[in-house]
């Protein structure tokens, strides 16, 4: 029997595996810099800042999916929301572990004091717990179990998490607030867009 | 031992440090493979500064610590010097813009003999000595640095403070052309710092012109800076152009920027917490595990008396 060419599968979606591969680039860059000894004299601080930056960046990308999807009328963008969300969770986890393992090295007394005394730490911690819950309930199965309405309501908390995340960054920096303010401005636009749509819908 | 530093004589410090750094690199290499944190190959590079131009006392001072030195590379590449940018490596990249030729430092205010000194005069004003001090940054990292300088008190004795003088204000260079970080309003420029007169007269307070047997690299506050080892690093003003003796407590840069977090005194104090950094512990640059921070950065023996009537939790 001769091999018949397989009918090509029609791709209507974006292959999220490509997105996952791309999302590894910052991480690979970080490892590369580590091996080249380019993480400054204080590598732990560098890793912490780096992974925190990329967490916020992917979080804003996640929130950008829905506006972009309507703006460009591209429904195929839709699944990217979950992909970017999970990438955010991965970077947030590395960021959290940097604090727990590299920075504090399981010094539980210091960790407890850090959580109770330092607003930016507990704000970041709450945001991370929120991301954990959203990541755990990100599967299709979870959506079925929870029911669509409840699931959506629950995942709306990503807006609050984003506000906490940017606040965490803002109060951490000493005086050069340019970067956190930029993140804040983008977040403001992304949330403002949704608020605007909502007001528009209510008026109709 | 007096050590005349000329280009044809190789100073003993160089050898010992090179040896030390190679050992440190080896140790950190093994840690690096564990935690993907390698140590800069740059630290293998030899020093790039200029040898200190005059003789200085290199025999260990009673104020010097015997702790392991932080590498020359880390000391000169990891700096907080916002005049050149807020990134830790901005100073080493940008500080070449600073012109130190013809630099003078002006001593004014409540003094009987106000005077302007150039760097050559400063180099000959008092016997210079090497002091190995701990440096504790408010950001909870620390270093051990071999500075070269002389006690500020020698300079103050020369200009004779009046009876009204109670504080000393230090003003750093303001020139956005040379210091691009000053184009951004992250702090109220020029950078200003201050000490109480008795703090300024303390023998630990060092007017500093060099480090690691070299003249001060620009990114470390060339050509003349202050080193106050029992206070957080930002109290040690860099690239000073004016020293003013005053009756009233001067405004200081970080205190103006955020008074609830940075006090005028800013003594290293593990008991006074900071909203962003635990001050109980610190990470010594080059080490993995944190160590306990000592009261007055371990200099209590010489400075605790200065504050016996002061509530340090209020006057932080």
Short mmCIF file of C-alpha atoms in Angstrom, two decimals, chain A residues 30-31 33-45 47 101-105 107 109-110 113-114 117-121 170-177, chain B residues 35-41 74 78 80 82 86 88-89 137-139 141 143 184 186-187 254 257 262 273-278 280-281 283 285-286 288-290:
data_model
loop_
_atom_site.label_atom_id
_atom_site.label_comp_id
_atom_site.label_asym_id
_atom_site.label_seq_id
_atom_site.Cartn_x
_atom_site.Cartn_y
_atom_site.Cartn_z
CA UNK A 30 19.08 34.68 33.32
CA UNK A 31 20.86 31.32 33.48
CA UNK A 33 24.09 35.63 32.64
CA UNK A 34 24.54 33.51 35.75
CA UNK A 35 27.07 31.31 34.03
CA UNK A 36 28.88 34.34 32.63
CA UNK A 37 28.97 35.86 36.11
CA UNK A 38 26.90 38.83 35.04
CA UNK A 39 24.44 38.91 37.92
CA UNK A 40 26.29 41.73 39.71
CA UNK A 41 28.00 41.39 43.08
CA UNK A 42 24.62 40.63 44.63
CA UNK A 43 23.15 37.86 42.44
CA UNK A 44 20.23 37.10 44.74
CA UNK A 45 18.93 40.64 44.56
CA UNK A 47 17.51 37.27 40.35
CA UNK A 101 15.29 29.75 49.41
CA UNK A 102 18.02 32.07 48.13
CA UNK A 103 17.22 35.18 50.14
CA UNK A 104 15.94 33.77 53.44
CA UNK A 105 17.24 30.20 53.11
CA UNK A 107 15.02 31.07 58.08
CA UNK A 109 11.82 33.40 62.10
CA UNK A 110 13.03 35.96 59.57
CA UNK A 113 9.02 38.77 60.71
CA UNK A 114 9.39 39.75 57.07
CA UNK A 117 6.74 43.86 59.30
CA UNK A 118 7.15 44.61 55.65
CA UNK A 119 4.06 45.70 53.69
CA UNK A 120 5.63 44.93 50.32
CA UNK A 121 6.35 41.37 51.42
CA UNK A 170 6.12 50.39 43.81
CA UNK A 171 6.72 50.33 47.57
CA UNK A 172 9.84 48.22 47.22
CA UNK A 173 11.87 50.71 45.19
CA UNK A 174 13.76 53.39 47.09
CA UNK A 175 13.19 56.50 45.07
CA UNK A 176 13.37 55.72 41.36
CA UNK A 177 9.70 54.88 40.85
CA UNK B 35 22.81 27.82 42.52
CA UNK B 36 23.62 28.94 38.95
CA UNK B 37 25.32 31.96 40.43
CA UNK B 38 28.77 32.32 39.04
CA UNK B 39 31.13 34.98 40.18
CA UNK B 40 32.31 37.55 37.72
CA UNK B 41 35.32 36.44 35.70
CA UNK B 74 32.80 43.99 43.70
CA UNK B 78 28.49 47.40 42.70
CA UNK B 80 24.86 53.10 44.97
CA UNK B 82 22.52 57.92 42.15
CA UNK B 86 19.96 54.19 40.12
CA UNK B 88 24.00 49.17 40.82
CA UNK B 89 26.28 49.04 37.77
CA UNK B 137 24.19 49.59 53.24
CA UNK B 138 20.64 50.36 54.37
CA UNK B 139 19.58 47.82 51.72
CA UNK B 141 24.09 44.19 52.15
CA UNK B 143 31.24 44.93 52.29
CA UNK B 184 16.32 62.82 36.93
CA UNK B 186 15.12 60.90 42.13
CA UNK B 187 16.71 63.00 44.89
CA UNK B 254 17.56 60.80 52.00
CA UNK B 257 13.30 62.32 50.28
CA UNK B 262 15.72 57.68 56.76
CA UNK B 273 13.28 48.01 61.53
CA UNK B 274 12.89 49.52 58.10
CA UNK B 275 9.69 48.99 56.07
CA UNK B 276 11.67 47.51 53.20
CA UNK B 277 14.68 45.80 54.66
CA UNK B 278 15.10 43.87 57.85
CA UNK B 280 18.56 42.54 61.84
CA UNK B 281 20.62 40.77 59.21
CA UNK B 283 24.26 39.77 53.31
CA UNK B 285 28.70 40.63 49.33
CA UNK B 286 30.22 37.37 48.12
CA UNK B 288 25.32 33.24 50.54
CA UNK B 289 23.95 33.06 54.08
CA UNK B 290 23.05 36.26 55.87
#
